[in-house]
Amino acid sequence: MKLFGKLVNFEFMRFLPIYITLLVIVFLIEAASVIFYAFMVKSEITESIVKHGLSKEQFLQDNGYASMVNILSSFIFSLPVVIAAVTIFIYILFIWYRDWLGKNTFIYRLLMLPVKRIQLFFSKGATILMLVFGLVAFQVAILPVLQVILKLVIPVDYRLDLTTQGMIRSLYYLRFLLPENFIDFIINYGFGIAFVILLFTMILIERSYRFRGVFMAVFYGIGALILVFSPYILQVIMKDYFFDNELLWMQFAIAIILSIISVFLSNHLLNKKIRV
Amino acid sequence: MIKLTGVEKKYGRKSILNGITFEADKGQITCLIGINGAGKTTILQAIMGLTPYQKGEITIDGEKLSPAVMEKVTYIPDAMTLLPKMRIKDAFQFMSDFYQNWNGKRAKEILEFFKLQEDERISQLSKGNTAKVNLLMGLAMDADYILMDEPFSGIDIFSREQIADVFSSHLVEDRGVIITTHEISDIEHLIDKAVLLADGVVRKEFMTEQVREEESKSVIDVMREVYKG
Amino acid sequence: MAIHFDKREAVYIQVIRYFKEQIAIGELKSGQEIPSRRELAQQLKINPNTVQRAYKEMEEEGLIYTDGNKPSIVTEEKKRIKEIRESLITEAIDQFVDRITSLQIPKEQVFELVQSKLNEPGREGEEKHD
């Protein structure tokens, strides 16, 4: 268990430089879009009131209050989230392949560590999970900071300030990643974790059987997806017999069973089939 | 004792190992000899569970591969397996973090013996120094068995001499060493046992002193008989 | 210390012969410490197990003596040293006679050739030992 912690720490530290860069980029894009929005609103206010002599009430009636809600739901705010999601997705693949690729094959060292090899699997998985949680926490932490920018530019009379809770609710992705309902939280992350386990297993199939493995992995992946979505096929056959949340629970159960099978398969591959 | 019994390995349709059987004792230096492609590296990788095999059995002191065995056996591949951006001291830290048998004092001692600096970056090492760092990482483990893959390949004469010195030193004292090579002349007098390989089979396994004493043959004479006769 | 090894002869036998020669010519004196097994293996670049075997044989033959954990020493028995010298000489003469006999050279000619060979300049130094 102590070694497992060290493994996770080691994996995390390896990604840290890119991770910090990613966080900085996320912050810069979000800050830039807030600044852009703030000055745009400010110039609108100036134009309406100073040039056209509109009253404050008239302006607010036409334009509404300046608020984080408007930015959080804008397209520009999807960009950093998409960048972060793509980076994490690539790293789910790269976290394995980086150990084989390049001049120095570090996978030798990892496989020869005095730990059960499935711990490598779990440590890489835990690292991905930490990266995701870290990003979510970072996003939540910078929301008030971003609002401060808005506060500095727009006078209080034209502003509608939000609580952090309110901002989280306004950002679609965060509503998904930080659901208020605990069950939703479990389901969302459960599917996420199952997805990562499936990808890891596909990678290990490819790393074990190489060229043949590519086809086997694709087959395994498609098979898994078909199984996860099979309740919907059932639903069509049964002519809408189930409620929607029954379907979801069926999917969830299938995802869990597939994850367990995948972990056992990965354990077998790491112990018996893997090649450096 | 590291024992291989009838180990067979196929890769696709190609046979790599066709029933490898031999033993390597603790306290002895066993040398796997064969031209490139004879399966030497594959054998070492199979012992460490780094490549799959389809038939046969490999045991280390009677045990199958397990996390505990990784403390007992250390493998020195002929390529660098540390991360390029690591400094030597980072690599030491990595090893001491994960292995109970890592001997930091000895690591420093070998570092000095090879005249290397612990601040050097792995990516900056010359070929000879890369081989030395590889060797160091293995020798600094208090392991019972050391597997070395071609420690002499592609390095200069002085590095070769330094590395050959290791074999008669206290660094391998009482340990079981398996070394692979295609070039025996450097270490002919340093090894206890020779295992001659060709096309994935053991053609002959013999104690070197015994063939010198009983048959008045050098290791190379035996190789000539086996490979050309 | 350096030995030019014959690759077709057991290394431990060559090590023993080397020690016998060194003792016979007085390079290694009675009671003198000899290198540890590990040291000798390092010096000669040979397998420590081989040195171990050579030392074990030499001990059994009474060439060297080891007291507990102390370093091994050359035997202090004068008689044994004399025997070693004699056996080396006998061995060399036996080999020589074997070869010469097979060549079928008359005795007188052999004596003459040996005499003149030993009197060659540059031989003086070595002669003292024999």
XYZ file of C-alpha atoms in Angstrom:
635
model
C 0.000 0.000 0.000
C 2.883 2.337 0.787
C 4.400 1.485 -2.567
C 1.073 2.142 -4.252
C 1.102 5.682 -2.867
C 4.619 6.155 -4.152
C 3.591 4.880 -7.559
C 0.689 7.309 -7.771
C 2.930 10.136 -6.627
C 5.543 9.160 -9.200
C 2.991 9.036 -12.013
C 1.498 12.328 -10.935
C 4.855 14.075 -10.758
C 5.685 12.876 -14.271
C 2.680 14.701 -15.653
C 2.990 17.735 -13.407
C 4.809 20.073 -15.863
C 2.179 19.534 -18.561
C -0.587 19.651 -15.979
C 0.504 22.994 -14.597
C 0.789 24.344 -18.140
C -2.738 23.105 -18.762
C -4.079 24.832 -15.632
C -2.349 28.071 -16.605
C -3.824 27.906 -20.102
C -7.300 27.253 -18.706
C -6.975 30.210 -16.386
C -5.609 32.531 -19.073
C -8.354 31.735 -21.567
C -11.078 32.132 -18.949
C -9.586 35.314 -17.560
C -9.193 36.719 -21.071
C -12.810 35.979 -21.905
C -13.994 37.598 -18.671
C -11.855 40.668 -19.340
C -13.121 40.857 -22.917
C -16.736 40.563 -21.748
C -16.254 43.067 -18.953
C -14.796 45.727 -21.225
C -17.380 45.058 -23.880
C -20.189 45.608 -21.372
C -18.392 48.639 -19.988
C -18.162 50.226 -23.403
C -21.831 49.458 -24.020
C -22.717 51.172 -20.775
C -20.577 54.156 -21.662
C -22.048 54.369 -25.131
C -25.667 54.067 -24.032
C -25.548 56.340 -21.051
C -22.958 58.943 -21.988
C -23.520 59.180 -25.758
C -27.208 58.363 -26.034
C -28.180 59.600 -22.625
C -30.072 56.458 -21.606
C -30.938 55.982 -17.959
C -29.534 53.133 -15.919
C -32.944 51.486 -15.688
C -33.452 51.683 -19.446
C -30.054 50.194 -20.055
C -30.682 47.322 -17.684
C -34.029 46.694 -19.286
C -32.422 46.427 -22.709
C -29.242 44.621 -21.792
C -29.835 42.985 -18.450
C -27.285 42.878 -15.635
C -23.661 42.074 -16.354
C -23.081 38.722 -14.780
C -20.806 35.684 -14.792
C -23.825 33.697 -16.025
C -23.458 35.258 -19.454
C -19.812 34.292 -19.731
C -20.100 30.851 -18.188
C -22.698 29.817 -20.715
C -20.879 31.349 -23.699
C -19.087 29.369 -26.337
C -15.676 30.791 -25.443
C -15.908 29.183 -22.012
C -16.229 25.739 -23.581
C -12.842 26.098 -25.151
C -10.670 25.622 -22.023
C -12.910 22.773 -20.893
C -12.536 21.079 -24.259
C -8.755 21.645 -24.188
C -8.562 20.146 -20.714
C -10.781 17.187 -21.640
C -8.778 16.435 -24.783
C -5.483 16.698 -22.875
C -6.709 14.309 -20.207
C -8.049 11.924 -22.842
C -4.728 11.900 -24.708
C -2.944 11.349 -21.434
C -5.133 8.322 -20.672
C -3.442 6.745 -23.699
C -0.056 8.388 -23.247
C 0.250 7.408 -19.579
C 0.886 3.863 -20.871
C 2.495 4.436 -24.227
C 5.088 6.866 -22.905
C 6.634 3.929 -21.003
C 7.215 1.980 -24.208
C 7.982 4.751 -26.643
C 11.150 6.781 -26.909
C 14.744 5.726 -26.617
C 14.529 4.719 -22.990
C 11.857 2.149 -22.296
C 10.785 2.806 -18.753
C 8.260 -0.030 -18.801
C 11.162 -2.391 -17.905
C 11.552 -0.567 -14.613
C 7.835 -0.454 -13.889
C 7.255 -4.133 -14.600
C 10.241 -5.102 -12.458
C 9.092 -3.174 -9.395
C 8.397 -5.392 -6.382
C 4.673 -4.696 -6.551
C 1.769 -6.603 -8.011
C 1.600 -5.441 -11.604
C -2.088 -4.644 -11.393
C -0.989 -1.863 -9.044
C 0.631 -0.169 -12.040
C -2.801 -0.266 -13.642
C -4.495 1.160 -10.577
C -1.820 3.774 -9.981
C -2.171 5.087 -13.508
C -5.947 5.066 -13.125
C -5.765 6.870 -9.795
C -3.472 9.438 -11.393
C -6.039 10.136 -14.121
C -8.758 10.480 -11.495
C -6.579 12.888 -9.514
C -5.938 14.940 -12.637
C -9.674 15.220 -13.238
C -10.483 16.105 -9.617
C -7.632 18.580 -9.647
C -9.000 20.289 -12.728
C -12.489 20.470 -11.272
C -11.178 21.877 -8.006
C -9.050 24.379 -9.906
C -12.010 25.466 -12.011
C -14.158 25.977 -8.921
C -11.345 27.835 -7.173
C -10.815 30.303 -10.006
C -14.508 31.152 -10.486
C -14.541 33.741 -7.663
C -11.246 35.112 -8.958
C -12.793 35.570 -12.391
C -15.765 37.341 -10.833
C -13.355 39.731 -9.120
C -12.184 40.818 -12.598
C -15.778 41.592 -13.490
C -16.236 43.483 -10.217
C -13.185 45.614 -10.933
C -14.500 46.748 -14.333
C -18.272 46.969 -13.984
C -19.904 49.195 -11.371
C -22.008 47.393 -8.800
C -25.267 48.894 -10.072
C -24.929 47.155 -13.407
C -23.832 43.842 -11.970
C -25.485 40.745 -10.663
C -22.980 38.865 -8.524
C -23.197 35.128 -8.092
C -22.150 32.797 -5.324
C -19.630 30.087 -6.258
C -22.495 27.626 -5.982
C -24.412 29.707 -8.467
C -21.487 29.832 -10.849
C -21.046 26.079 -10.679
C -24.684 25.677 -11.603
C -24.236 28.030 -14.533
C -21.327 26.136 -16.029
C -22.742 23.129 -17.792
C -19.613 20.983 -17.465
C -19.283 21.645 -13.759
C -22.919 20.824 -13.225
C -22.054 17.463 -14.716
C -18.750 16.976 -12.891
C -19.992 18.287 -9.550
C -23.631 17.209 -9.393
C -25.505 18.228 -6.274
C -27.023 14.805 -5.928
C -24.640 12.183 -4.518
C -26.161 9.419 -6.627
C -25.525 11.472 -9.770
C -21.960 11.979 -8.610
C -21.466 8.225 -8.229
C -23.059 7.490 -11.593
C -21.134 10.159 -13.486
C -17.766 9.187 -12.070
C -18.674 5.511 -12.202
C -19.158 5.724 -15.942
C -16.009 7.828 -16.231
C -13.918 5.326 -14.312
C -15.413 2.434 -16.276
C -14.474 4.251 -19.483
C -10.857 4.705 -18.327
C -10.635 1.054 -17.240
C -11.945 -0.014 -20.644
C -9.391 2.157 -22.477
C -6.556 0.895 -20.239
C -7.554 -2.693 -20.929
C -7.670 -2.039 -24.679
C -4.186 -0.509 -24.468
C -2.887 -3.556 -22.590
C -4.439 -5.891 -25.179
C -2.598 -3.967 -27.894
C 0.653 -3.907 -25.882
C 0.418 -7.670 -25.326
C -0.499 -8.806 -28.815
C 0.777 -5.815 -30.773
C -0.452 -5.876 -34.391
C -3.056 -8.581 -33.776
C -3.861 -6.782 -30.562
C -5.060 -3.665 -32.373
C -7.955 -5.638 -33.826
C -8.591 -7.494 -30.591
C -8.669 -4.227 -28.659
C -11.042 -2.572 -31.118
C -13.252 -5.655 -30.994
C -13.217 -5.596 -27.186
C -13.998 -1.889 -27.094
C -16.872 -2.092 -29.558
C -18.217 -5.152 -27.785
C -18.170 -3.303 -24.478
C -19.952 -0.297 -25.922
C -22.624 -2.478 -27.478
C -23.174 -4.162 -24.120
C -23.413 -0.864 -22.272
C -25.997 0.391 -24.734
C -27.816 -2.926 -24.976
C -30.575 -1.796 -22.552
C -31.712 0.626 -25.249
C -31.892 -2.198 -27.752
C -33.914 -4.104 -25.192
C -36.119 -1.069 -24.763
C -36.891 -1.022 -28.483
C -37.633 -4.727 -28.488
C -39.772 -4.482 -25.370
C -41.604 -1.447 -26.827
C -40.691 1.111 -24.119
C -41.287 -1.256 -21.238
C -38.685 0.345 -18.909
C -38.461 3.750 -17.292
C -35.503 5.896 -18.263
C -33.788 5.594 -14.916
C -34.224 1.841 -14.985
C -32.324 1.852 -18.259
C -29.621 3.983 -16.678
C -29.235 1.592 -13.766
C -29.014 -1.325 -16.151
C -26.288 0.457 -18.058
C -24.519 1.254 -14.825
C -24.630 -2.367 -13.704
C -23.284 -3.528 -17.056
C -20.483 -0.944 -16.874
C -19.494 -2.189 -13.425
C -19.490 -5.831 -14.507
C -17.441 -4.954 -17.579
C -14.979 -3.009 -15.419
C -14.487 -5.960 -13.113
C -13.917 -8.269 -16.081
C -11.511 -5.730 -17.584
C -9.474 -5.492 -14.397
C -9.137 -9.270 -14.220
C -8.201 -9.382 -17.891
C -5.643 -6.604 -17.401
C -4.180 -8.419 -14.420
C -3.760 -11.531 -16.537
C -2.227 -9.589 -19.416
C 0.225 -7.745 -17.165
C 1.340 -10.955 -15.485
C 1.428 -13.332 -18.411
C 1.170 -11.598 -21.761
C 2.812 -8.223 -21.611
C 5.986 -7.622 -23.609
C 8.516 -4.835 -23.315
C 19.045 -21.467 -8.374
C 17.374 -20.097 -11.479
C 15.982 -23.003 -13.403
C 14.457 -23.094 -16.858
C 12.677 -26.231 -17.966
C 11.522 -26.700 -21.545
C 10.747 -23.053 -22.128
C 9.120 -22.514 -25.510
C 8.196 -19.252 -27.073
C 6.630 -18.447 -30.388
C 6.074 -15.013 -31.812
C 3.451 -15.345 -34.492
C 4.584 -18.324 -36.488
C 8.226 -17.773 -35.655
C 9.779 -19.916 -32.924
C 12.057 -17.914 -30.662
C 12.745 -20.488 -27.934
C 12.372 -24.198 -28.634
C 12.550 -25.804 -25.229
C 15.258 -24.060 -23.244
C 16.491 -26.014 -20.235
C 19.385 -24.942 -18.041
C 20.244 -23.933 -14.504
C 22.183 -21.048 -13.057
C 23.448 -21.466 -9.518
C 23.932 -18.892 -6.841
C 27.599 -18.048 -6.348
C 28.375 -18.780 -9.964
C 28.689 -16.790 -13.154
C 26.699 -18.431 -15.923
C 27.264 -17.170 -19.430
C 24.697 -17.513 -22.210
C 26.621 -17.534 -25.450
C 25.157 -17.292 -28.927
C 25.030 -15.144 -32.003
C 22.434 -12.380 -32.222
C 19.000 -13.861 -32.597
C 19.848 -16.995 -30.644
C 17.318 -15.983 -28.001
C 19.657 -14.769 -25.255
C 17.822 -11.555 -24.471
C 14.463 -13.298 -24.715
C 15.564 -15.800 -22.085
C 16.487 -13.064 -19.619
C 13.244 -11.214 -20.347
C 11.259 -14.411 -19.847
C 12.893 -14.907 -16.438
C 11.769 -11.416 -15.421
C 8.289 -11.814 -16.891
C 8.924 -9.128 -19.480
C 7.914 -11.301 -22.389
C 5.396 -14.149 -22.534
C 6.282 -17.785 -23.227
C 3.860 -20.529 -24.102
C 5.350 -23.673 -22.599
C 7.765 -24.692 -19.912
C 8.556 -23.386 -16.467
C 10.934 -20.899 -14.919
C 11.631 -20.942 -11.192
C 13.833 -18.831 -8.973
C 14.886 -20.771 -5.874
C 11.900 -22.970 -6.590
C 9.457 -20.063 -6.755
C 7.576 -18.636 -9.667
C 7.739 -14.967 -10.541
C 6.166 -12.722 -7.883
C 6.713 -9.224 -6.493
C 9.062 -10.728 -3.887
C 11.200 -12.225 -6.625
C 11.784 -8.715 -8.001
C 13.749 -7.954 -4.843
C 15.746 -11.118 -5.335
C 16.619 -10.863 -9.007
C 17.782 -7.769 -10.797
C 17.947 -7.428 -14.538
C 20.353 -5.160 -16.355
C 19.126 -4.710 -19.920
C 21.515 -3.580 -22.625
C 19.468 -0.429 -23.216
C 18.845 2.471 -20.878
C 15.565 2.091 -19.062
C 15.660 5.157 -16.867
C 13.814 8.309 -17.837
C 15.997 10.658 -19.921
C 15.336 13.697 -17.765
C 16.272 11.914 -14.541
C 19.585 12.712 -12.941
C 21.536 9.759 -11.592
C 20.553 10.770 -8.069
C 16.860 10.819 -9.063
C 17.261 7.282 -10.331
C 18.829 6.354 -6.974
C 15.863 7.928 -5.203
C 13.450 5.988 -7.394
C 15.190 2.717 -6.585
C 15.433 3.382 -2.854
C 11.749 4.391 -2.830
C 10.619 1.087 -4.234
C 13.173 -1.550 -3.277
C 13.971 -2.684 0.231
C 17.123 -4.258 -1.151
C 18.486 -1.062 -2.680
C 21.900 -0.442 -1.149
C 22.492 3.302 -1.359
C 25.960 3.064 0.146
C 27.049 0.590 -2.456
C 25.466 2.677 -5.220
C 27.668 5.615 -4.179
C 30.684 3.318 -4.031
C 30.131 2.032 -7.566
C 29.438 5.552 -8.784
C 32.888 6.492 -7.528
C 34.461 3.354 -8.981
C 33.101 4.258 -12.417
C 34.010 7.936 -11.910
C 30.466 9.168 -12.522
C 28.736 12.207 -10.993
C 25.319 11.880 -9.384
C 24.170 15.161 -10.946
C 24.620 13.846 -14.464
C 21.460 13.554 -16.495
C 20.597 10.184 -18.012
C 20.058 11.774 -21.427
C 23.564 13.278 -21.378
C 25.455 10.051 -20.710
C 27.886 8.642 -23.277
C 27.394 5.092 -24.493
C 30.046 3.718 -22.161
C 28.644 5.620 -19.196
C 25.126 4.482 -20.044
C 26.316 0.889 -19.803
C 27.996 1.688 -16.481
C 24.896 3.341 -15.014
C 22.831 0.364 -16.122
C 25.260 -1.963 -14.406
C 25.293 0.217 -11.335
C 21.508 0.151 -10.982
C 21.629 -3.634 -10.921
C 24.712 -4.131 -8.788
C 23.582 -1.706 -6.102
C 20.677 -3.981 -5.297
C 21.337 -6.539 -2.608
C 19.857 -9.136 -4.904
C 20.738 -12.817 -4.962
C 20.750 -12.967 -8.747
C 21.875 -10.516 -11.368
C 20.967 -10.906 -15.016
C 23.100 -8.895 -17.426
C 22.348 -8.526 -21.074
C 25.433 -7.938 -23.245
C 27.242 -5.683 -20.784
C 30.156 -5.366 -23.192
C 28.365 -4.568 -26.421
C 29.229 -1.380 -28.228
C 31.438 0.230 -25.627
C 35.085 1.275 -25.610
C 37.941 -0.892 -24.419
C 38.501 0.970 -21.136
C 34.879 0.721 -20.140
C 35.021 -2.951 -21.040
C 37.977 -3.470 -18.736
C 36.272 -1.639 -15.904
C 33.136 -3.690 -16.363
C 35.083 -6.970 -16.581
C 36.732 -6.050 -13.269
C 33.313 -6.059 -11.677
C 32.987 -9.804 -12.221
C 35.935 -10.704 -10.058
C 35.064 -8.096 -7.423
C 33.094 -8.228 -4.191
C 30.194 -6.658 -6.096
C 29.074 -10.018 -7.391
C 30.382 -12.025 -4.446
C 28.158 -14.948 -3.513
C 25.538 -13.908 -6.031
C 24.281 -15.813 -9.012
C 25.079 -14.021 -12.223
C 23.684 -14.751 -15.656
C 25.376 -12.823 -18.408
C 24.715 -12.951 -22.128
C 27.345 -12.283 -24.739
C 28.280 -13.073 -28.311
C 31.923 -12.302 -27.540
C 33.499 -14.592 -24.992
C 37.178 -13.597 -25.101
C 36.879 -10.764 -22.548
C 35.434 -12.983 -19.864
C 36.581 -16.497 -20.700
C 38.367 -16.876 -17.364
C 35.721 -15.075 -15.357
C 32.781 -17.400 -15.892
C 31.942 -20.680 -14.181
C 29.480 -22.087 -16.616
C 28.832 -21.652 -20.321
C 25.483 -22.300 -21.988
C 25.781 -22.417 -25.778
C 22.617 -21.397 -27.609
C 21.617 -21.604 -31.239
C 18.191 -21.199 -32.834
C 16.430 -21.152 -29.505
C 17.881 -24.364 -28.094
C 20.678 -25.104 -25.649
C 23.336 -26.865 -27.685
C 25.677 -27.471 -24.770
C 25.909 -26.576 -21.102
C 29.290 -27.033 -19.416
C 31.568 -25.911 -16.602
C 34.501 -24.090 -18.149
C 37.171 -25.340 -15.703
C 35.970 -28.879 -16.247
C 36.429 -28.872 -20.033
C 39.835 -27.246 -19.588
C 40.884 -29.811 -17.021
C 39.330 -32.975 -18.427
C 39.362 -32.318 -22.153
C 42.128 -29.716 -22.497
C 39.768 -27.535 -24.485
C 39.247 -23.830 -24.302
C 35.725 -22.403 -24.261
C 36.259 -21.328 -27.848
C 37.308 -24.883 -28.830
C 34.010 -26.179 -27.490
C 32.109 -23.429 -29.281
C 33.852 -24.333 -32.513
C 32.835 -27.979 -32.122
C 29.255 -27.099 -31.304
C 28.669 -24.416 -33.899
C 30.795 -25.693 -36.763
C 31.038 -29.435 -36.144
C 51.569 -10.524 -10.216
C 50.598 -11.611 -13.714
C 50.133 -14.972 -15.322
C 49.835 -15.581 -18.992
C 47.085 -18.182 -19.008
C 46.869 -21.109 -21.348
C 43.218 -21.167 -22.385
C 43.241 -24.941 -22.721
C 44.390 -25.748 -19.216
C 42.409 -25.532 -15.997
C 42.999 -22.090 -14.558
C 43.255 -23.352 -10.983
C 46.101 -25.697 -11.962
C 47.923 -22.809 -13.587
C 47.457 -20.724 -10.470
C 48.856 -23.529 -8.297
C 51.844 -23.954 -10.620
C 52.442 -20.234 -10.521
C 52.490 -20.288 -6.721
C 54.831 -23.285 -6.674
C 57.225 -21.472 -8.978
C 57.104 -18.324 -6.901
C 57.773 -20.351 -3.745
C 60.541 -22.365 -5.425
C 62.436 -19.305 -6.638
C 61.952 -17.587 -3.292
C 59.758 -14.802 -4.630
C 57.190 -15.924 -2.060
C 58.959 -16.568 1.221
C 58.098 -19.056 3.887
C 55.507 -17.591 6.241
C 54.693 -14.724 3.883
C 51.084 -13.596 3.533
C 49.477 -14.250 0.186
C 46.657 -12.177 -1.339
C 43.100 -12.986 -0.329
C 41.009 -14.998 -2.752
C 39.139 -11.910 -3.839
C 42.312 -9.846 -4.297
C 43.961 -12.493 -6.405
C 40.873 -12.928 -8.558
C 40.902 -9.173 -9.162
C 44.621 -9.069 -9.937
C 44.517 -11.994 -12.337
C 41.059 -11.115 -13.714
C 39.805 -14.625 -13.111
C 36.815 -16.166 -11.412
C 36.940 -16.029 -7.595
C 35.606 -19.598 -7.395
C 38.640 -20.724 -9.398
C 41.005 -19.001 -6.961
C 39.066 -20.551 -4.124
C 39.624 -23.972 -5.630
C 43.345 -23.324 -6.201
C 43.765 -22.197 -2.584
C 41.874 -25.211 -1.306
C 44.129 -27.575 -3.266
C 47.238 -25.730 -2.140
C 46.074 -25.979 1.423
C 45.520 -29.710 1.037
C 48.962 -30.047 -0.522
C 50.448 -28.148 2.391
C 51.682 -25.253 0.278
C 49.792 -22.649 2.185
C 48.300 -22.497 5.625
C 45.263 -20.647 6.927
C 44.598 -20.013 10.584
C 40.985 -19.059 11.176
C 40.057 -15.766 9.600
C 43.642 -14.560 9.190
C 45.137 -14.223 5.721
C 46.680 -17.408 4.310
C 50.449 -17.720 4.528
C 53.067 -19.729 2.659
C 53.948 -22.877 4.570
C 56.678 -22.592 7.192
C 57.778 -26.175 6.762
C 61.208 -25.977 5.147
C 60.921 -29.610 4.088
C 57.716 -28.923 2.123
C 59.309 -26.003 0.307
C 62.276 -28.148 -0.605
C 59.905 -30.811 -1.913
C 58.112 -28.223 -4.031
C 61.403 -27.098 -5.548
C 62.451 -30.642 -6.234
C 59.126 -31.636 -7.720
C 59.223 -28.636 -10.027
C 62.729 -29.528 -11.160
C 61.820 -33.176 -11.597
C 58.732 -32.190 -13.550
C 60.730 -29.909 -15.861
C 63.461 -32.524 -16.381
C 60.881 -35.249 -16.997
C 59.224 -33.167 -19.674
C 62.577 -32.318 -21.214
C 63.763 -35.918 -21.191
C 60.462 -37.075 -22.686
C 60.847 -34.722 -25.610
C 64.524 -35.383 -26.120
C 64.050 -39.155 -25.979
C 61.372 -38.994 -28.615
C 63.766 -37.016 -30.817
C 66.394 -39.788 -30.374
C 69.378 -37.500 -29.893
C 72.600 -39.071 -28.501
C 73.231 -38.312 -24.815
C 76.604 -36.630 -25.421
C 75.066 -34.248 -27.896
C 72.295 -33.448 -25.414
C 74.751 -32.624 -22.619
C 76.784 -30.488 -24.994
C 73.729 -28.556 -26.212
C 72.405 -28.053 -22.684
C 75.805 -26.856 -21.525
C 76.178 -24.322 -24.294
C 72.565 -23.163 -23.912
C 73.020 -22.549 -20.197
C 76.271 -20.664 -20.835
C 74.668 -18.227 -23.273
C 75.048 -14.617 -22.140
C 72.031 -13.369 -20.271
C 71.390 -16.736 -18.669
C 73.643 -16.045 -15.665
C 70.952 -14.339 -13.631
C 68.461 -17.094 -14.005
C 71.061 -19.756 -13.364
C 71.526 -18.638 -9.770
C 68.003 -19.705 -8.894
C 68.391 -23.148 -10.353
